Coordinates of C-alpha atoms in Angstrom, one line a residue:
Chain A
M156 CA 101.5 112.0 155.6
R157 CA 104.7 112.8 154.9
G158 CA 105.6 116.2 154.4
K159 CA 107.8 116.1 151.7
G160 CA 107.9 112.4 150.7
T161 CA 110.5 109.9 151.1
V162 CA 114.1 109.6 149.0
T163 CA 115.0 107.0 148.0
P164 CA 117.3 105.4 144.8
L165 CA 116.1 104.3 141.7
S166 CA 118.9 101.9 142.1
S167 CA 118.0 100.0 145.3
V168 CA 114.4 99.8 144.4
F169 CA 115.7 97.7 140.9
S170 CA 119.1 96.7 140.2
V171 CA 120.8 97.3 137.9
E172 CA 121.7 94.2 136.6
D173 CA 118.2 93.2 137.5
T174 CA 116.5 95.7 135.0
Q175 CA 119.0 95.0 132.3
K176 CA 117.9 91.7 132.5
A177 CA 114.7 91.6 132.0
A178 CA 115.5 94.4 129.6
K179 CA 117.4 91.4 127.5
R180 CA 114.9 88.6 128.3
V181 CA 112.5 91.4 126.2
Q182 CA 115.4 91.8 123.8
D183 CA 115.2 88.2 123.4
T184 CA 111.4 87.4 122.7
I185 CA 111.8 90.4 120.3
A186 CA 114.0 88.8 118.2
Q187 CA 112.5 85.7 118.6
K188 CA 108.9 87.3 117.7
D189 CA 111.1 88.7 114.9
L190 CA 111.5 85.3 113.5
E191 CA 108.0 84.1 113.7
L192 CA 106.9 87.2 111.7
D193 CA 109.2 86.6 109.0
H194 CA 108.4 83.3 109.4
L195 CA 104.8 84.2 108.3
R196 CA 105.4 86.7 105.7
G197 CA 107.0 84.0 104.6
F198 CA 104.6 81.7 104.2
A199 CA 102.0 84.8 102.8
A200 CA 104.3 85.3 100.3
D201 CA 104.5 81.6 99.1
N202 CA 100.4 81.7 99.6
T203 CA 100.4 84.5 97.1
D204 CA 103.0 82.9 94.4
L205 CA 101.1 79.9 94.8
I206 CA 98.1 81.7 94.0
N207 CA 99.6 83.2 91.0
L208 CA 100.7 79.7 89.9
V209 CA 97.2 78.2 90.4
A210 CA 95.3 80.9 88.5
R211 CA 97.1 80.5 85.4
L212 CA 97.4 76.9 85.4
P213 CA 94.4 76.3 83.4
E214 CA 95.3 78.7 80.8
H215 CA 97.0 76.0 79.1
L216 CA 95.7 72.9 78.0
H217 CA 99.5 70.9 79.3
H218 CA 102.4 71.9 80.3
D219 CA 106.3 71.4 79.4
I220 CA 107.9 70.8 82.8
M221 CA 110.8 69.3 84.9
V222 CA 110.2 67.4 87.1
P223 CA 111.9 66.5 89.8
F224 CA 113.1 63.4 90.1
G225 CA 114.5 62.8 93.7
K226 CA 116.6 64.8 95.0
A227 CA 119.7 66.3 92.4
A228 CA 118.3 64.4 89.1
F229 CA 115.2 66.3 86.7
F230 CA 113.6 64.9 83.8
P231 CA 111.2 66.7 81.2
G232 CA 107.5 65.7 81.6
R233 CA 104.7 67.4 80.3
L234 CA 101.9 69.0 82.7
V235 CA 98.1 68.0 82.1
H236 CA 94.8 68.1 83.5
T237 CA 95.5 71.4 84.3
N238 CA 92.6 72.7 86.2
E239 CA 92.5 69.8 88.1
F240 CA 94.1 70.1 92.2
M241 CA 94.5 67.7 95.3
V242 CA 94.3 70.6 98.3
L243 CA 96.3 69.7 101.4
L244 CA 93.4 71.4 103.5
G245 CA 95.3 70.5 106.8
E246 CA 96.1 66.9 109.0
G247 CA 96.0 64.9 106.0
Y248 CA 93.1 65.9 104.4
Y249 CA 93.1 66.1 100.6
A250 CA 90.0 67.4 98.5
E251 CA 89.8 66.9 94.6
R252 CA 89.3 70.7 93.7
T253 CA 89.4 73.2 90.4
S254 CA 91.7 75.7 90.2
K255 CA 88.9 78.4 91.1
Q256 CA 88.3 76.4 94.0
T257 CA 91.5 76.2 95.1
V258 CA 92.2 79.7 94.6
D259 CA 89.8 80.3 97.4
I260 CA 91.0 78.5 99.6
L261 CA 94.3 79.7 99.5
N262 CA 92.6 83.0 99.5
R263 CA 91.3 81.8 102.6
R264 CA 94.5 80.9 104.6
G265 CA 96.1 84.2 103.5
K266 CA 93.7 86.0 105.7
V267 CA 94.0 83.9 108.4
L268 CA 98.3 84.2 107.1
E269 CA 97.6 88.0 107.5
S270 CA 95.6 88.0 110.8
Q271 CA 97.9 85.8 112.6
V272 CA 100.8 88.2 111.5
D273 CA 98.7 91.4 112.4
S274 CA 98.4 89.7 115.5
L275 CA 102.5 89.0 115.9
K276 CA 103.1 92.6 115.4
A277 CA 100.8 93.7 117.6
M278 CA 102.8 91.9 120.2
V279 CA 106.3 92.8 119.1
Q280 CA 104.9 96.1 119.4
D281 CA 103.3 95.6 123.0
L282 CA 107.4 94.0 123.9
K283 CA 108.9 97.2 122.5
A284 CA 107.2 99.6 124.4
E285 CA 108.0 96.7 127.3
A286 CA 111.9 96.8 126.6
S287 CA 111.7 100.5 125.9
F288 CA 110.2 101.0 129.9
F289 CA 113.0 98.5 131.7
N290 CA 115.3 100.4 129.4
A291 CA 114.7 103.9 130.5
T292 CA 114.7 102.2 134.2
A293 CA 118.3 100.7 133.9
T294 CA 120.0 103.7 132.5
E295 CA 117.9 105.8 135.3
A296 CA 119.0 103.8 138.1
A297 CA 122.2 103.0 136.3
E298 CA 122.4 107.0 136.6
G299 CA 121.9 106.4 140.5
L300 CA 118.3 108.6 139.7
V301 CA 117.0 109.7 143.2
E302 CA 114.0 109.7 144.2
I303 CA 111.4 107.2 143.0
V304 CA 108.8 108.2 140.2
E305 CA 105.5 107.1 142.3
D306 CA 106.7 109.1 145.2
Y307 CA 107.5 111.9 143.8
E308 CA 103.2 112.0 141.3
E309 CA 101.8 111.2 144.7
E310 CA 103.7 114.1 146.7
S311 CA 102.7 116.3 143.9
S312 CA 99.0 115.2 143.7
S313 CA 98.9 115.0 147.8
D314 CA 100.8 118.8 147.9
R315 CA 97.9 119.7 145.3
E316 CA 94.7 118.2 147.8
C317 CA 96.2 119.9 150.7
T318 CA 96.4 123.5 149.2
P319 CA 94.3 123.6 146.7
K320 CA 92.6 126.4 148.1
Q321 CA 95.9 128.3 147.9
D322 CA 96.7 127.5 144.8
Y323 CA 93.4 128.3 143.2
A324 CA 93.0 131.7 144.9
N325 CA 96.5 132.0 142.9
N326 CA 95.1 130.8 139.7
S327 CA 91.1 131.5 140.6
R328 CA 90.7 134.8 137.7
A329 CA 93.0 132.2 135.3
V330 CA 90.4 129.1 136.3
I331 CA 87.4 131.0 136.1
A332 CA 88.7 132.7 132.6
Q333 CA 89.7 129.6 131.2
P334 CA 86.5 127.6 129.6
A335 CA 85.7 131.6 127.9
D336 CA 89.2 131.6 126.4
E337 CA 88.8 128.0 124.8
D338 CA 86.0 128.6 123.1
E339 CA 87.3 131.9 121.9
E340 CA 90.1 130.1 120.8
F341 CA 88.1 127.8 119.1
A342 CA 86.2 130.3 117.8
R343 CA 89.8 131.8 116.5
M344 CA 90.0 128.8 114.8
M345 CA 87.8 128.4 112.8
A346 CA 87.8 131.9 112.0
R347 CA 91.2 131.4 111.1
M348 CA 89.9 128.5 108.7
D349 CA 87.2 130.5 107.5
E350 CA 89.1 133.0 106.3
L351 CA 92.2 130.3 105.3
E352 CA 89.7 129.3 102.4
K353 CA 88.4 133.1 101.4
E354 CA 92.1 133.9 100.7
E355 CA 92.4 132.5 97.4
R356 CA 89.8 134.6 96.3
E357 CA 89.7 137.5 97.7
A358 CA 93.6 137.9 97.8
E359 CA 93.1 141.6 97.1
S360 CA 91.1 142.9 99.7
H361 CA 93.4 139.9 102.0
M362 CA 96.3 142.6 101.0
A363 CA 94.4 145.9 102.5
Q364 CA 93.5 144.0 105.1
S365 CA 96.3 142.5 106.4
D366 CA 98.0 146.0 105.8
E367 CA 95.3 146.9 108.3
D368 CA 96.7 144.9 110.9
E369 CA 100.0 145.6 110.6
Q370 CA 99.0 149.7 111.0
L371 CA 96.7 148.5 113.6
Q372 CA 99.8 146.2 115.2
H373 CA 102.6 149.2 115.1
G374 CA 99.8 151.0 116.3
L375 CA 99.7 149.2 119.6
H376 CA 104.1 148.3 119.1
Q377 CA 104.5 151.9 118.8
L378 CA 101.7 152.5 121.5
S379 CA 103.5 149.8 123.6
D380 CA 106.4 150.5 123.5
Q381 CA 106.7 154.7 124.0
K382 CA 110.4 154.4 124.5
S383 CA 110.3 153.6 121.0
L384 CA 112.0 156.9 118.7
H385 CA 110.9 156.4 115.8
G386 CA 107.1 155.7 117.4
N387 CA 105.6 158.8 116.2
L388 CA 107.3 159.5 112.7
K389 CA 105.0 155.9 112.1
I390 CA 101.7 156.3 112.7
S391 CA 101.9 159.6 110.2
E392 CA 103.2 157.2 107.3
Y393 CA 100.7 154.5 108.4
Q394 CA 98.3 156.6 108.2
S395 CA 99.1 158.1 104.7
R396 CA 99.9 154.4 103.2
K397 CA 96.0 153.4 103.7
P398 CA 94.7 152.1 101.1
P399 CA 92.6 153.6 99.8
E400 CA 89.7 150.8 99.5
Q401 CA 89.6 150.7 103.2
T402 CA 86.5 150.7 104.4
K403 CA 85.1 153.7 107.0
D404 CA 85.0 151.1 109.5
G405 CA 88.3 150.0 109.1
I406 CA 89.4 153.4 109.5
A407 CA 86.8 153.6 112.5
S408 CA 88.4 150.8 114.4
N409 CA 91.5 151.7 113.8
E410 CA 90.3 155.8 115.3
D411 CA 89.1 154.0 118.4
S412 CA 91.7 152.0 119.0
F413 CA 93.8 155.0 118.9
T414 CA 91.5 157.7 121.3
D415 CA 91.1 155.0 123.4
V416 CA 95.1 154.2 124.1
P417 CA 95.3 156.3 127.7
S418 CA 92.4 154.7 129.1
G419 CA 93.9 152.1 131.9
S420 CA 96.0 149.6 133.0
G421 CA 94.9 146.1 130.2
L422 CA 96.9 148.2 127.9
V423 CA 98.7 146.0 124.9
S424 CA 95.7 143.0 126.4
K425 CA 93.2 145.4 125.0
Y426 CA 95.3 146.5 122.0
E427 CA 96.1 143.1 121.1
D428 CA 92.5 141.4 121.6
K429 CA 91.4 144.3 119.9
V430 CA 94.2 143.4 116.6
S431 CA 93.5 139.7 116.8
H432 CA 89.6 139.7 116.7
E433 CA 90.1 142.6 113.8
N434 CA 92.3 140.2 112.2
I435 CA 90.3 137.2 112.4
L436 CA 86.6 138.5 111.9
G437 CA 87.4 141.9 110.3
R438 CA 87.0 141.6 106.8
D439 CA 83.9 139.8 106.4
V440 CA 82.3 140.8 109.8
K441 CA 83.0 144.2 110.5
S442 CA 80.3 144.3 112.9
V443 CA 81.1 141.8 115.0
A444 CA 84.6 142.7 115.2
E445 CA 83.3 146.6 116.0
K446 CA 80.9 144.9 119.0
D447 CA 83.7 142.7 120.1
L448 CA 85.7 145.6 120.2
V449 CA 83.5 147.5 122.4
S450 CA 82.9 144.6 125.2
P451 CA 86.4 142.9 125.7
V452 CA 87.8 145.8 125.5
V453 CA 85.2 145.9 129.4
E454 CA 85.4 142.9 130.4
N455 CA 89.1 143.2 130.1
V456 CA 89.6 146.0 132.0
Q457 CA 87.2 145.1 135.3
T458 CA 88.1 141.4 135.7
V459 CA 90.2 139.3 133.5
P460 CA 92.7 140.9 131.8
L461 CA 95.8 139.4 132.3
S462 CA 94.6 135.7 131.1
R463 CA 93.0 137.4 127.8
S464 CA 96.6 138.5 126.9
Q465 CA 98.0 135.7 127.9
V466 CA 95.9 134.1 124.8
S467 CA 96.0 136.8 121.9
L468 CA 99.8 137.3 122.4
E469 CA 99.6 133.1 121.4
S470 CA 97.5 133.9 118.7
S471 CA 99.5 136.9 117.0
K472 CA 102.5 135.1 116.6
P473 CA 100.6 132.6 113.3
K474 CA 99.2 135.9 112.9
F475 CA 102.5 137.4 112.8
D476 CA 103.8 135.0 110.4
R477 CA 101.4 135.4 107.8
E478 CA 101.5 138.8 107.9
K479 CA 105.2 138.1 106.6
A480 CA 104.6 135.6 103.9
F481 CA 101.5 138.3 102.7
T482 CA 102.6 141.5 102.9
G483 CA 106.2 141.1 102.3
S484 CA 107.2 143.8 100.1
I485 CA 106.8 145.8 103.4
V486 CA 109.5 147.4 104.4
E487 CA 109.4 147.6 108.1
H488 CA 109.2 143.9 109.2
A489 CA 112.4 143.0 110.2
D490 CA 111.8 146.9 112.0
N491 CA 108.7 145.0 113.1
L492 CA 110.1 141.9 114.4
Q493 CA 111.9 143.5 116.9
I494 CA 109.7 145.8 118.2
K495 CA 107.9 142.7 118.1
S496 CA 109.3 140.8 120.7
R497 CA 110.2 144.1 122.7
E498 CA 106.2 144.5 122.7
R499 CA 106.3 140.8 124.4
T500 CA 108.6 141.1 127.1
T501 CA 107.1 144.8 128.1
A502 CA 103.9 142.6 128.4
I503 CA 105.3 140.0 129.8
S504 CA 107.0 141.9 132.3
Q505 CA 104.2 143.7 132.8
S506 CA 101.7 140.6 133.7
S507 CA 104.1 138.5 135.1
A508 CA 102.0 137.1 137.6
S509 CA 99.3 135.8 135.4
Q510 CA 101.9 134.1 132.9
V511 CA 103.2 132.5 134.8
S512 CA 100.4 131.0 136.5
K513 CA 98.3 130.1 133.7
P514 CA 100.2 127.5 132.4
V515 CA 100.6 126.0 135.8
S516 CA 96.8 126.3 135.6
R517 CA 96.1 124.9 133.0
F518 CA 98.4 121.6 133.7
K519 CA 96.3 121.1 136.9
M520 CA 93.0 121.5 134.7
Q521 CA 95.0 118.7 133.2
R522 CA 95.7 116.8 135.9
K523 CA 92.0 117.2 137.0
Chain B
M171 CA 128.0 74.9 167.2
G172 CA 124.4 74.4 167.8
S173 CA 123.6 77.3 165.4
S174 CA 126.2 76.2 162.6
S175 CA 124.6 72.4 162.7
A176 CA 121.3 74.0 162.2
Q177 CA 121.8 76.8 160.1
R178 CA 123.7 74.2 157.3
E179 CA 120.3 72.2 158.2
L180 CA 118.3 74.9 156.6
Q181 CA 120.8 75.6 154.3
R182 CA 120.1 72.1 153.5
E183 CA 116.1 72.7 153.5
L184 CA 116.5 75.6 151.2
E185 CA 118.4 73.7 148.7
A186 CA 115.3 70.6 148.9
K187 CA 113.2 73.5 148.4
A188 CA 114.5 75.3 145.6
N189 CA 115.5 72.4 143.5
D190 CA 111.8 71.1 143.5
L191 CA 110.5 74.8 142.6
S192 CA 112.5 74.7 139.3
K193 CA 111.5 71.7 138.6
I194 CA 107.8 72.8 139.3
Q195 CA 109.0 75.1 137.1
K196 CA 110.3 73.2 134.3
D197 CA 106.9 71.0 134.4
I198 CA 105.1 74.2 133.8
S199 CA 107.4 75.0 130.9
K200 CA 106.7 72.2 129.6
N201 CA 103.1 72.3 130.2
H202 CA 103.6 75.2 127.5
Q203 CA 105.8 73.6 124.6
V204 CA 102.1 70.8 124.7
R205 CA 99.7 73.4 125.2
K206 CA 101.3 75.8 122.1
K207 CA 101.2 72.4 119.9
Y208 CA 97.8 71.7 120.5
T209 CA 96.3 75.3 120.2
I210 CA 97.7 75.3 116.7
Q211 CA 96.5 71.7 115.8
L212 CA 93.3 73.4 117.3
G213 CA 93.6 76.3 114.0
E214 CA 94.4 73.7 112.1
N215 CA 91.5 71.7 112.4
E216 CA 89.2 74.3 112.4
L217 CA 90.5 75.3 108.9
V218 CA 90.6 71.5 107.9
L219 CA 86.8 71.9 108.9
K220 CA 85.7 75.0 107.5
E221 CA 86.6 73.8 103.7
L222 CA 85.4 70.6 104.4
D223 CA 81.9 72.4 105.6
L224 CA 82.3 74.7 102.3
L225 CA 83.0 71.6 100.1
S226 CA 80.1 70.5 97.9
E227 CA 78.7 66.8 98.7
D228 CA 80.6 65.3 95.3
A229 CA 83.5 66.4 95.9
N230 CA 86.5 63.8 96.4
V231 CA 88.3 63.8 100.2
F232 CA 91.2 62.2 100.6
K233 CA 92.5 61.2 103.5
L234 CA 96.4 61.0 103.7
I235 CA 97.5 57.5 105.7
G236 CA 101.2 56.7 105.8
P237 CA 102.3 57.2 101.3
V238 CA 98.6 56.6 99.9
L239 CA 95.8 59.0 99.5
V240 CA 93.1 56.7 101.0
K241 CA 89.3 58.3 99.6
Q242 CA 87.4 58.7 102.2
D243 CA 83.8 60.0 102.8
L244 CA 82.7 63.5 102.7
A245 CA 80.8 63.1 105.5
E246 CA 83.5 60.8 107.7
A247 CA 86.1 62.9 106.7
R248 CA 83.6 65.9 108.7
A249 CA 83.0 63.8 112.0
N250 CA 86.5 62.7 112.0
V251 CA 88.0 66.0 112.1
R252 CA 84.5 66.9 114.6
K253 CA 85.7 64.9 117.0
R254 CA 89.2 65.7 116.8
I255 CA 88.8 69.0 117.5
E256 CA 86.5 68.2 120.8
Y257 CA 89.6 65.6 121.6
I258 CA 92.0 69.1 121.2
S259 CA 89.8 71.2 123.4
A260 CA 89.4 68.9 125.9
E261 CA 92.7 68.5 126.4
L262 CA 93.4 71.9 126.6
K263 CA 91.3 72.4 129.0
R264 CA 92.9 69.7 131.0
L265 CA 96.0 70.8 130.5
D266 CA 94.8 74.3 131.6
A267 CA 93.7 72.3 135.3
T268 CA 97.1 71.5 136.0
L269 CA 98.7 74.3 134.4
Q270 CA 97.2 76.1 137.0
D271 CA 97.8 73.5 139.8
M272 CA 101.2 73.5 139.7
E273 CA 101.0 77.6 139.6
E274 CA 99.6 77.6 142.7
K275 CA 102.1 74.6 143.9
Q276 CA 104.7 77.0 142.2
N277 CA 103.8 79.9 145.2
S278 CA 103.7 78.0 148.1
K279 CA 107.1 76.4 147.7
K280 CA 108.5 80.2 146.6
E281 CA 106.6 81.4 150.0
A282 CA 108.3 78.3 151.5
I283 CA 111.3 79.3 150.4
F284 CA 111.1 82.7 151.0
K285 CA 110.6 81.8 154.6
V286 CA 113.5 79.7 155.0
Q287 CA 116.0 82.4 153.6
Q288 CA 114.1 84.8 156.8
R289 CA 115.1 82.1 159.3
I290 CA 118.6 82.1 157.6
Q291 CA 118.9 85.2 157.8
S292 CA 118.2 86.0 161.3
L293 CA 120.0 83.7 162.6
Q294 CA 122.9 84.8 161.0
A295 CA 122.0 88.0 162.6
G296 CA 121.8 86.3 165.8
K297 CA 125.1 85.1 165.0
A298 CA 126.5 88.6 164.5
K299 CA 125.0 90.3 167.6
A300 CA 126.9 87.4 169.7

């Protein structure tokens, strides 16, 4: 096994001219197939026209027409027996048919043409993919790209094989937590769907709810970003602005989150988590939110705080947008945004280790 | 002097082989064209047979022979078309076999050419050293 893989200029494996030639050839083939496709499409159009004509002819006993005579001359004539057709079946065989039977035959023929068009289209698509590949290779070779793609992949995969333990030691927590995270994410998505369905019916209570959300979040922001001077001010502001229709549970959870503040290292993650939980589940199932408030907190503090926090960070982004949409009248939005981003950065700096390792682990999971 | 004459010999051999190869490739492309034609005919015949099978027994069927339409018996027409399909299928099979044969020949020729080229290269390398 090579330690680092070999560095080879791509142009030495595929010469620029050759790849360009290959690309050109594929392009030529594509042009040819396109021509064929046009041809077939023309046939199909002719066929439909013919079907229309044949279907219309027997509507009258006779038609006055101009009969072509030679290449340049016409003379007036009259079509009679408008329901008798001599249909060319192919290979020199003709059959006497009525208008209806002829239309049937023509329809069958149209179907055959259609299938041919489809197959040709698929072929052209394949060729186009091939051509784009050749072009990419040609440009890469022309740019003097070094290191073959296969080489690189082999290197990384061997890397993974050689040092999986180290990797997993680094990411072990994230890896272990991942399935749970995904489940949770799924649950959140489903919950959000439910929420969206109910939004119209409960527009009123939703306003109240999102107010509550915002308060929670603001509280969180103040708590996580303790340098912010207007923090204390805002708490009082929010408390006073609590809408009267807010439920007891909501208040309780609010107070919960406020009183729990100094409890530990997973500060940001815990509150983010709570907020998003409540945001999704809170309105219709308050008790569930309450329950969730208890268990994830323990979990967070103990084992998987950072990966969880990341997930909730992710989910908090769209939530913020939604907030903006529904409580546009609230003045602090710009402020909120600012704090939000600041809070995010602090969160990132706090949990930078797992923030970095998490995407890597996800990548690895994909590659597995 | 001896080496250069040997090289010329090899050069000539290479040329001859390249000619053979191009001839084979031409044959292959011709084979492809013929095959394409037959495949199209086969498709057409199958369509005709399908339509003939769909016709009722009392339908009038004609065959265009030269400038005139000749009335034909429906059963006879069906038998004719069927026979034609059989013939075309057999022909396609034959063409496939010859194509395979030619491709094998082409590959062996390619290999031979590659060998000759290698020999020429080694000769040239030896000359450069000397």
